[in-house]
Tab-separated table of N, CA and C in Angstrom:
chain	number	residue	atom	x	y	z
A	1	MET	N	43.117	-45.621	13.454
A	1	MET	CA	41.863	-45.380	14.125
A	1	MET	C	41.193	-46.704	14.414
A	2	ARG	N	40.455	-46.700	15.463
A	2	ARG	CA	39.739	-47.910	15.853
A	2	ARG	C	38.464	-48.035	15.035
A	3	PRO	N	38.002	-49.268	14.792
A	3	PRO	CA	36.793	-49.470	14.001
A	3	PRO	C	35.573	-48.783	14.605
A	4	ALA	N	35.485	-48.716	15.933
A	4	ALA	CA	34.328	-48.071	16.570
A	4	ALA	C	34.327	-46.581	16.267
A	5	THR	N	35.503	-45.954	16.246
A	5	THR	CA	35.615	-44.524	15.958
A	5	THR	C	35.218	-44.252	14.513
A	6	LEU	N	35.672	-45.084	13.579
A	6	LEU	CA	35.296	-44.922	12.169
A	6	LEU	C	33.790	-45.096	11.985
A	7	TRP	N	33.238	-46.060	12.702
A	7	TRP	CA	31.795	-46.298	12.606
A	7	TRP	C	31.023	-45.072	13.082
A	8	LEU	N	31.410	-44.469	14.227
A	8	LEU	CA	30.753	-43.277	14.755
A	8	LEU	C	30.928	-42.096	13.810
A	9	LEU	N	32.105	-41.928	13.248
A	9	LEU	CA	32.359	-40.845	12.305
A	9	LEU	C	31.487	-41.011	11.059
A	10	GLY	N	31.371	-42.235	10.589
A	10	GLY	CA	30.524	-42.510	9.419
A	10	GLY	C	29.065	-42.181	9.691
A	11	ILE	N	28.577	-42.539	10.868
A	11	ILE	CA	27.189	-42.261	11.238
A	11	ILE	C	26.974	-40.757	11.371
A	12	ALA	N	27.971	-40.049	11.904
A	12	ALA	CA	27.851	-38.599	12.080
A	12	ALA	C	27.833	-37.878	10.735
A	13	LEU	N	28.575	-38.389	9.753
A	13	LEU	CA	28.646	-37.739	8.440
A	13	LEU	C	27.497	-38.139	7.508
A	14	LEU	N	26.800	-39.195	7.794
A	14	LEU	CA	25.719	-39.672	6.935
A	14	LEU	C	24.635	-38.615	6.706
A	15	PRO	N	24.134	-37.933	7.740
A	15	PRO	CA	23.109	-36.904	7.493
A	15	PRO	C	23.621	-35.770	6.607
A	16	VAL	N	24.893	-35.405	6.759
A	16	VAL	CA	25.463	-34.338	5.929
A	16	VAL	C	25.464	-34.764	4.463
A	17	LEU	N	25.847	-36.007	4.207
A	17	LEU	CA	25.854	-36.498	2.835
A	17	LEU	C	24.444	-36.555	2.252
A	18	CYS	N	23.506	-36.987	3.059
A	18	CYS	CA	22.119	-37.051	2.588
A	18	CYS	C	21.581	-35.655	2.289
A	19	LEU	N	21.858	-34.719	3.167
A	19	LEU	CA	21.402	-33.347	2.959
A	19	LEU	C	21.994	-32.753	1.704
A	20	THR	N	23.266	-32.961	1.484
A	20	THR	CA	23.935	-32.445	0.300
A	20	THR	C	23.332	-33.063	-0.951
A	21	ALA	N	23.070	-34.327	-0.926
A	21	ALA	CA	22.491	-35.009	-2.083
A	21	ALA	C	21.081	-34.516	-2.360
A	22	CYS	N	20.320	-34.244	-1.317
A	22	CYS	CA	18.934	-33.804	-1.495
A	22	CYS	C	18.837	-32.374	-1.978
A	23	THR	N	19.848	-31.554	-1.669
A	23	THR	CA	19.753	-30.150	-2.033
A	23	THR	C	20.565	-29.788	-3.253
A	24	SER	N	21.307	-30.715	-3.804
A	24	SER	CA	22.084	-30.385	-4.995
A	24	SER	C	21.146	-30.240	-6.180
A	25	ASP	N	21.549	-29.390	-7.112
A	25	ASP	CA	20.711	-29.108	-8.274
A	25	ASP	C	21.120	-30.022	-9.416
A	26	ALA	N	20.290	-30.987	-9.743
A	26	ALA	CA	20.578	-31.901	-10.833
A	26	ALA	C	20.325	-31.232	-12.172
A	27	ASP	N	19.502	-30.183	-12.207
A	27	ASP	CA	19.165	-29.465	-13.433
A	27	ASP	C	20.033	-28.224	-13.517
A	28	PRO	N	20.965	-28.133	-14.460
A	28	PRO	CA	21.868	-26.998	-14.521
A	28	PRO	C	21.167	-25.700	-14.950
A	29	ALA	N	20.016	-25.788	-15.561
A	29	ALA	CA	19.309	-24.582	-15.998
A	29	ALA	C	18.669	-23.899	-14.792
A	30	PRO	N	18.928	-22.598	-14.625
A	30	PRO	CA	18.341	-21.916	-13.470
A	30	PRO	C	16.842	-21.731	-13.640
A	31	HIS	N	16.141	-21.783	-12.540
A	31	HIS	CA	14.699	-21.564	-12.546
A	31	HIS	C	14.429	-20.192	-11.967
A	32	HIS	N	13.728	-19.371	-12.718
A	32	HIS	CA	13.376	-18.044	-12.232
A	32	HIS	C	11.884	-18.001	-12.046
A	33	SER	N	11.476	-17.591	-10.887
A	33	SER	CA	10.043	-17.451	-10.658
A	33	SER	C	9.709	-15.976	-10.592
A	34	ALA	N	8.500	-15.662	-10.966
A	34	ALA	CA	8.049	-14.278	-10.907
A	34	ALA	C	7.947	-13.863	-9.453
A	35	PRO	N	8.283	-12.604	-9.167
A	35	PRO	CA	8.163	-12.162	-7.779
A	35	PRO	C	6.725	-12.231	-7.301
A	36	ALA	N	6.544	-12.569	-6.040
A	36	ALA	CA	5.203	-12.653	-5.468
A	36	ALA	C	4.713	-11.228	-5.234
A	37	SER	N	3.987	-10.708	-6.187
A	37	SER	CA	3.526	-9.336	-6.113
A	37	SER	C	2.090	-9.268	-6.563
A	38	HIS	N	1.335	-8.383	-5.923
A	38	HIS	CA	-0.064	-8.185	-6.304
A	38	HIS	C	-0.160	-7.558	-7.691
A	39	HIS	N	0.857	-6.769	-8.039
A	39	HIS	CA	0.884	-6.079	-9.321
A	39	HIS	C	2.201	-6.404	-10.016
A	40	PRO	N	2.277	-7.527	-10.757
A	40	PRO	CA	3.541	-7.952	-11.330
A	40	PRO	C	4.130	-6.966	-12.327
A	41	SER	N	3.319	-6.103	-12.944
A	41	SER	CA	3.847	-5.178	-13.931
A	41	SER	C	4.335	-3.880	-13.304
A	42	ALA	N	4.067	-3.671	-12.032
A	42	ALA	CA	4.437	-2.423	-11.377
A	42	ALA	C	5.920	-2.429	-11.028
A	43	ASP	N	6.598	-1.326	-11.298
A	43	ASP	CA	7.998	-1.163	-10.959
A	43	ASP	C	8.069	-0.574	-9.558
A	44	PRO	N	8.581	-1.356	-8.574
A	44	PRO	CA	8.596	-0.871	-7.190
A	44	PRO	C	9.316	0.458	-7.020
A	45	SER	N	10.437	0.664	-7.720
A	45	SER	CA	11.156	1.928	-7.540
A	45	SER	C	10.352	3.093	-8.112
A	46	ALA	N	9.657	2.890	-9.209
A	46	ALA	CA	8.811	3.947	-9.772
A	46	ALA	C	7.646	4.237	-8.828
A	47	GLU	N	7.055	3.187	-8.251
A	47	GLU	CA	5.969	3.380	-7.286
A	47	GLU	C	6.464	4.144	-6.068
A	48	GLN	N	7.650	3.815	-5.592
A	48	GLN	CA	8.203	4.499	-4.421
A	48	GLN	C	8.413	5.979	-4.711
A	49	LYS	N	8.922	6.293	-5.893
A	49	LYS	CA	9.141	7.695	-6.272
A	49	LYS	C	7.817	8.448	-6.334
A	50	LEU	N	6.797	7.824	-6.930
A	50	LEU	CA	5.484	8.467	-7.012
A	50	LEU	C	4.859	8.631	-5.629
A	51	ALA	N	5.063	7.643	-4.758
A	51	ALA	CA	4.531	7.725	-3.393
A	51	ALA	C	5.185	8.874	-2.638
A	52	VAL	N	6.494	9.027	-2.782
A	52	VAL	CA	7.208	10.122	-2.122
A	52	VAL	C	6.717	11.463	-2.662
A	53	LYS	N	6.530	11.553	-3.974
A	53	LYS	CA	6.044	12.793	-4.588
A	53	LYS	C	4.652	13.153	-4.054
A	54	ALA	N	3.752	12.178	-4.017
A	54	ALA	CA	2.390	12.426	-3.542
A	54	ALA	C	2.392	12.788	-2.058
A	55	LYS	N	3.165	12.061	-1.248
A	55	LYS	CA	3.208	12.326	0.199
A	55	LYS	C	3.816	13.689	0.491
A	56	SER	N	4.847	14.074	-0.249
A	56	SER	CA	5.467	15.386	-0.051
A	56	SER	C	4.487	16.506	-0.350
A	57	ALA	N	3.743	16.376	-1.447
A	57	ALA	CA	2.743	17.389	-1.789
A	57	ALA	C	1.645	17.434	-0.730
A	58	LEU	N	1.232	16.273	-0.243
A	58	LEU	CA	0.209	16.212	0.806
A	58	LEU	C	0.705	16.891	2.085
A	59	ASP	N	1.928	16.574	2.489
A	59	ASP	CA	2.497	17.157	3.709
A	59	ASP	C	2.638	18.675	3.595
A	60	ALA	N	2.993	19.153	2.410
A	60	ALA	CA	3.159	20.593	2.209
A	60	ALA	C	1.816	21.330	2.259
A	61	ALA	N	0.750	20.631	1.920
A	61	ALA	CA	-0.559	21.282	1.810
A	61	ALA	C	-1.454	21.092	3.027
A	62	THR	N	-1.107	20.184	3.925
A	62	THR	CA	-2.001	19.920	5.054
A	62	THR	C	-1.274	20.022	6.377
A	63	GLU	N	-2.058	20.213	7.390
A	63	GLU	CA	-1.576	20.306	8.758
A	63	GLU	C	-1.465	18.890	9.334
A	64	GLN	N	-0.331	18.599	9.974
A	64	GLN	CA	-0.129	17.264	10.537
A	64	GLN	C	-0.134	17.310	12.052
A	65	GLY	N	-1.129	17.778	12.644
A	65	GLY	CA	-1.115	17.857	14.093
A	65	GLY	C	-2.180	17.003	14.710
A	66	GLU	N	-2.730	17.516	15.796
A	66	GLU	CA	-3.779	16.809	16.513
A	66	GLU	C	-5.040	16.638	15.687
A	67	SER	N	-5.183	17.451	14.640
A	67	SER	CA	-6.416	17.388	13.859
A	67	SER	C	-6.431	16.233	12.858
A	68	MET	N	-5.295	15.543	12.666
A	68	MET	CA	-5.271	14.429	11.718
A	68	MET	C	-6.030	13.241	12.293
A	69	ILE	N	-6.940	12.689	11.494
A	69	ILE	CA	-7.756	11.555	11.911
A	69	ILE	C	-7.227	10.250	11.317
A	70	GLU	N	-6.951	10.287	10.029
A	70	GLU	CA	-6.578	9.067	9.308
A	70	GLU	C	-5.826	9.475	8.057
A	71	SER	N	-4.860	8.649	7.617
A	71	SER	CA	-4.134	8.939	6.386
A	71	SER	C	-3.542	7.662	5.822
A	72	GLY	N	-3.023	7.768	4.597
A	72	GLY	CA	-2.395	6.609	3.984
A	72	GLY	C	-1.848	6.916	2.612
A	73	VAL	N	-1.185	5.936	2.034
A	73	VAL	CA	-0.670	6.003	0.667
A	73	VAL	C	-1.067	4.700	0.001
A	74	GLU	N	-1.721	4.803	-1.155
A	74	GLU	CA	-2.259	3.620	-1.847
A	74	GLU	C	-1.924	3.668	-3.333
A	75	ARG	N	-1.902	2.513	-3.958
A	75	ARG	CA	-1.814	2.455	-5.420
A	75	ARG	C	-3.137	2.935	-6.004
A	76	VAL	N	-3.066	3.614	-7.135
A	76	VAL	CA	-4.288	4.049	-7.811
A	76	VAL	C	-5.129	2.832	-8.169
A	77	SER	N	-4.491	1.754	-8.586
A	77	SER	CA	-5.223	0.546	-8.968
A	77	SER	C	-5.949	-0.088	-7.784
A	78	ASP	N	-5.443	0.114	-6.569
A	78	ASP	CA	-6.105	-0.413	-5.372
A	78	ASP	C	-7.186	0.542	-4.875
A	79	GLY	N	-6.953	1.825	-5.055
A	79	GLY	CA	-7.907	2.834	-4.592
A	79	GLY	C	-7.826	3.051	-3.096
A	80	ILE	N	-8.596	4.017	-2.644
A	80	ILE	CA	-8.713	4.323	-1.219
A	80	ILE	C	-10.119	3.922	-0.819
A	81	HIS	N	-10.235	3.129	0.217
A	81	HIS	CA	-11.543	2.669	0.692
A	81	HIS	C	-11.508	2.695	2.211
A	82	THR	N	-12.245	3.625	2.798
A	82	THR	CA	-12.218	3.749	4.251
A	82	THR	C	-13.586	4.094	4.811
A	83	GLN	N	-13.829	3.610	5.988
A	83	GLN	CA	-15.011	3.961	6.776
A	83	GLN	C	-14.479	4.506	8.088
A	84	PRO	N	-14.048	5.774	8.072
A	84	PRO	CA	-13.415	6.325	9.268
A	84	PRO	C	-14.402	6.457	10.426
A	85	ASP	N	-13.881	6.335	11.620
A	85	ASP	CA	-14.690	6.472	12.831
A	85	ASP	C	-14.745	7.959	13.177
A	86	LEU	N	-15.732	8.664	12.622
A	86	LEU	CA	-15.854	10.103	12.793
A	86	LEU	C	-17.104	10.434	13.584
A	87	SER	N	-17.095	11.583	14.226
A	87	SER	CA	-18.267	12.053	14.969
A	87	SER	C	-19.302	12.582	13.986
A	88	ALA	N	-20.507	12.083	14.081
A	88	ALA	CA	-21.585	12.508	13.181
A	88	ALA	C	-21.867	13.998	13.371
A	89	GLY	N	-22.079	14.682	12.245
A	89	GLY	CA	-22.427	16.091	12.270
A	89	GLY	C	-21.233	17.031	12.348
A	90	ARG	N	-20.018	16.521	12.496
A	90	ARG	CA	-18.815	17.370	12.558
A	90	ARG	C	-18.238	17.559	11.166
A	91	SER	N	-17.485	18.640	11.004
A	91	SER	CA	-16.853	18.958	9.720
A	91	SER	C	-15.431	18.410	9.666
A	92	TYR	N	-15.091	17.890	8.496
A	92	TYR	CA	-13.768	17.323	8.256
A	92	TYR	C	-13.294	17.758	6.884
A	93	LYS	N	-11.996	17.545	6.642
A	93	LYS	CA	-11.430	17.859	5.329
A	93	LYS	C	-10.646	16.650	4.836
A	94	LEU	N	-10.968	16.204	3.635
A	94	LEU	CA	-10.229	15.137	2.971
A	94	LEU	C	-9.291	15.805	1.979
A	95	THR	N	-8.020	15.437	2.039
A	95	THR	CA	-7.032	15.935	1.087
A	95	THR	C	-6.460	14.724	0.357
A	96	VAL	N	-6.432	14.790	-0.973
A	96	VAL	CA	-5.918	13.690	-1.790
A	96	VAL	C	-4.932	14.256	-2.809
A	97	VAL	N	-3.807	13.576	-2.953
A	97	VAL	CA	-2.835	13.904	-3.997
A	97	VAL	C	-2.576	12.621	-4.768
A	98	CYS	N	-2.706	12.696	-6.080
A	98	CYS	CA	-2.441	11.533	-6.935
A	98	CYS	C	-1.268	11.874	-7.851
A	99	ALA	N	-0.233	11.052	-7.826
A	99	ALA	CA	0.933	11.235	-8.687
A	99	ALA	C	0.992	10.054	-9.647
A	100	GLY	N	0.970	10.342	-10.930
A	100	GLY	CA	0.993	9.282	-11.939
A	100	GLY	C	0.352	9.768	-13.218
A	101	LYS	N	-0.557	8.973	-13.735
A	101	LYS	CA	-1.250	9.319	-14.990
A	101	LYS	C	-2.727	9.014	-14.858
A	102	GLY	N	-3.547	9.823	-15.508
A	102	GLY	CA	-4.986	9.599	-15.514
A	102	GLY	C	-5.686	10.411	-14.444
A	103	ASP	N	-6.846	9.934	-14.028
A	103	ASP	CA	-7.665	10.614	-13.031
A	103	ASP	C	-8.294	9.586	-12.102
A	104	ALA	N	-8.706	10.066	-10.935
A	104	ALA	CA	-9.437	9.244	-9.977
A	104	ALA	C	-10.669	10.035	-9.538
A	105	ASP	N	-11.624	9.358	-8.921
A	105	ASP	CA	-12.849	10.000	-8.455
A	105	ASP	C	-13.061	9.736	-6.981
A	106	ILE	N	-13.387	10.821	-6.241
A	106	ILE	CA	-13.742	10.710	-4.828
A	106	ILE	C	-15.247	10.550	-4.751
A	107	VAL	N	-15.701	9.530	-4.015
A	107	VAL	CA	-17.138	9.308	-3.835
A	107	VAL	C	-17.404	9.124	-2.343
A	108	PHE	N	-18.356	9.906	-1.829
A	108	PHE	CA	-18.788	9.794	-0.432
A	108	PHE	C	-20.108	9.040	-0.393
A	109	THR	N	-20.231	8.115	0.539
A	109	THR	CA	-21.483	7.389	0.732
A	109	THR	C	-21.869	7.520	2.195
A	110	PRO	N	-23.007	8.063	2.529
A	110	PRO	CA	-24.045	8.586	1.645
A	110	PRO	C	-23.578	9.868	0.949
A	111	GLY	N	-24.134	10.111	-0.214
A	111	GLY	CA	-23.745	11.224	-1.070
A	111	GLY	C	-24.012	12.596	-0.487
A	112	LYS	N	-24.856	12.676	0.531
A	112	LYS	CA	-25.158	13.991	1.105
A	112	LYS	C	-23.981	14.549	1.903
A	113	ALA	N	-22.984	13.737	2.239
A	113	ALA	CA	-21.820	14.203	2.995
A	113	ALA	C	-21.025	15.229	2.187
A	114	ALA	N	-20.847	14.963	0.886
A	114	ALA	CA	-20.134	15.875	-0.011
A	114	ALA	C	-20.343	15.385	-1.434
A	115	ALA	N	-20.129	16.290	-2.370
A	115	ALA	CA	-20.277	15.942	-3.784
A	115	ALA	C	-19.081	15.111	-4.245
A	116	SER	N	-19.299	14.296	-5.261
A	116	SER	CA	-18.188	13.559	-5.865
A	116	SER	C	-17.244	14.565	-6.508
A	117	LYS	N	-15.977	14.197	-6.574
A	117	LYS	CA	-14.982	15.122	-7.099
A	117	LYS	C	-13.917	14.345	-7.849
A	118	SER	N	-13.381	14.955	-8.898
A	118	SER	CA	-12.319	14.344	-9.680
A	118	SER	C	-10.957	14.732	-9.119
A	119	VAL	N	-10.012	13.788	-9.195
A	119	VAL	CA	-8.640	14.017	-8.746
A	119	VAL	C	-7.715	13.705	-9.916
A	120	PRO	N	-7.041	14.721	-10.476
A	120	PRO	CA	-6.085	14.436	-11.555
A	120	PRO	C	-4.820	13.813	-10.972
A	121	CYS	N	-4.245	12.854	-11.667
A	121	CYS	CA	-3.027	12.191	-11.176
A	121	CYS	C	-1.780	12.898	-11.699
A	122	ASP	N	-1.764	14.209	-11.499
A	122	ASP	CA	-0.637	15.016	-11.952
A	122	ASP	C	0.107	15.677	-10.796
A	123	GLY	N	-0.165	15.235	-9.573
A	123	GLY	CA	0.493	15.799	-8.403
A	123	GLY	C	-0.268	16.954	-7.777
A	124	SER	N	-1.441	17.304	-8.338
A	124	SER	CA	-2.253	18.379	-7.773
A	124	SER	C	-2.844	17.961	-6.442
A	125	VAL	N	-3.045	18.943	-5.568
A	125	VAL	CA	-3.657	18.698	-4.268
A	125	VAL	C	-5.145	19.010	-4.389
A	126	VAL	N	-5.986	18.047	-3.991
A	126	VAL	CA	-7.439	18.224	-4.052
A	126	VAL	C	-7.985	18.150	-2.631
A	127	PHE	N	-8.770	19.188	-2.254
A	127	PHE	CA	-9.401	19.245	-0.928
A	127	PHE	C	-10.895	19.043	-1.080
A	128	GLU	N	-11.493	18.412	-0.105
A	128	GLU	CA	-12.961	18.317	-0.062
A	128	GLU	C	-13.387	18.373	1.394
A	129	ARG	N	-14.173	19.402	1.728
A	129	ARG	CA	-14.749	19.487	3.075
A	129	ARG	C	-16.036	18.694	3.076
A	130	PHE	N	-16.291	18.022	4.203
A	130	PHE	CA	-17.517	17.237	4.299
A	130	PHE	C	-17.986	17.189	5.736
A	131	THR	N	-19.261	16.880	5.889
A	131	THR	CA	-19.852	16.691	7.203
A	131	THR	C	-20.116	15.209	7.367
A	132	SER	N	-19.622	14.656	8.447
A	132	SER	CA	-19.718	13.218	8.659
A	132	SER	C	-21.127	12.794	9.069
A	133	SER	N	-21.485	11.629	8.618
A	133	SER	CA	-22.713	10.979	9.063
A	133	SER	C	-22.305	9.744	9.856
A	134	LYS	N	-23.248	9.057	10.422
A	134	LYS	CA	-22.974	7.902	11.287
A	134	LYS	C	-22.160	6.811	10.572
A	135	ALA	N	-22.529	6.458	9.373
A	135	ALA	CA	-21.864	5.362	8.648
A	135	ALA	C	-21.295	5.884	7.328
A	136	LEU	N	-20.334	6.781	7.405
A	136	LEU	CA	-19.740	7.383	6.216
A	136	LEU	C	-18.697	6.455	5.603
A	137	ARG	N	-18.700	6.383	4.292
A	137	ARG	CA	-17.694	5.625	3.556
A	137	ARG	C	-17.097	6.549	2.508
A	138	ILE	N	-15.776	6.511	2.381
A	138	ILE	CA	-15.078	7.314	1.382
A	138	ILE	C	-14.322	6.359	0.469
A	139	ASP	N	-14.553	6.515	-0.833
A	139	ASP	CA	-13.857	5.713	-1.840
A	139	ASP	C	-13.219	6.658	-2.851
A	140	VAL	N	-11.978	6.378	-3.200
A	140	VAL	CA	-11.302	7.095	-4.274
A	140	VAL	C	-10.790	6.019	-5.213
A	141	ASP	N	-11.377	5.966	-6.398
A	141	ASP	CA	-11.034	4.929	-7.372
A	141	ASP	C	-10.460	5.551	-8.629
A	142	GLY	N	-9.396	4.937	-9.139
A	142	GLY	CA	-8.808	5.381	-10.395
A	142	GLY	C	-9.723	5.040	-11.556
A	143	ARG	N	-9.778	5.934	-12.512
A	143	ARG	CA	-10.532	5.652	-13.745
A	143	ARG	C	-9.725	4.677	-14.594
A	144	ALA	N	-10.341	4.230	-15.683
A	144	ALA	CA	-9.665	3.296	-16.591
A	144	ALA	C	-8.341	3.901	-17.058
A	145	GLN	N	-7.316	3.104	-17.093
A	145	GLN	CA	-5.968	3.473	-17.528
A	145	GLN	C	-5.217	4.375	-16.550
A	146	ALA	N	-5.784	4.683	-15.394
A	146	ALA	CA	-5.084	5.514	-14.399
A	146	ALA	C	-4.047	4.669	-13.672
A	147	THR	N	-2.865	5.238	-13.452
A	147	THR	CA	-1.791	4.550	-12.738
A	147	THR	C	-1.105	5.528	-11.798
A	148	GLY	N	-0.402	4.997	-10.827
A	148	GLY	CA	0.369	5.837	-9.923
A	148	GLY	C	0.053	5.545	-8.476
A	149	MET	N	0.316	6.544	-7.640
A	149	MET	CA	0.131	6.419	-6.196
A	149	MET	C	-0.683	7.606	-5.686
A	150	MET	N	-1.503	7.342	-4.650
A	150	MET	CA	-2.312	8.389	-4.028
A	150	MET	C	-1.960	8.488	-2.550
A	151	ALA	N	-1.748	9.714	-2.083
A	151	ALA	CA	-1.576	9.974	-0.656
A	151	ALA	C	-2.825	10.721	-0.208
A	152	TRP	N	-3.312	10.400	0.989
A	152	TRP	CA	-4.557	11.018	1.452
A	152	TRP	C	-4.511	11.233	2.960
A	153	ARG	N	-5.334	12.182	3.407
A	153	ARG	CA	-5.403	12.481	4.830
A	153	ARG	C	-6.760	13.080	5.148
A	154	ILE	N	-7.308	12.694	6.300
A	154	ILE	CA	-8.553	13.291	6.819
A	154	ILE	C	-8.166	14.076	8.066
A	155	ASN	N	-8.555	15.351	8.085
A	155	ASN	CA	-8.322	16.210	9.238
A	155	ASN	C	-9.658	16.729	9.743
A	156	SER	N	-9.748	16.926	11.042
A	156	SER	CA	-10.943	17.583	11.573
A	156	SER	C	-10.782	19.079	11.326
A	157	VAL	N	-11.913	19.761	11.167
A	157	VAL	CA	-11.876	21.202	10.868
A	157	VAL	C	-12.355	21.953	12.091
């Protein structure tokens, strides 16, 4: 080979050697980092199973047609917090299913929309009819030690 060819080959291989040297692991002990999760103690597969259980019960108990306004599935620890865009003075139905352990509480603000109600986290379906006001807020918060998943839906009546 000619010296110019060797020189070009050497220059072409230099970045590969540098990259390999920079990315090699000098420390043989593996480093494990905790998964980037909002809830590090939560088991994703257990949460998924509870979410499916809650959603299935919700779907079996409610109508999923044109009357559905808003819905979701949330962790009990996160709660449900929504300010739905509803027509003032109209009637609606909130359906909540909590699968897990403990209890949660439904709170409407302003309170005249509907009374507060308890939701057991045993897979039971809880309905609450309410009349919307201009700036309605709905919160469903788990009580102390409550865990699991909540599925919810607002339908017009």
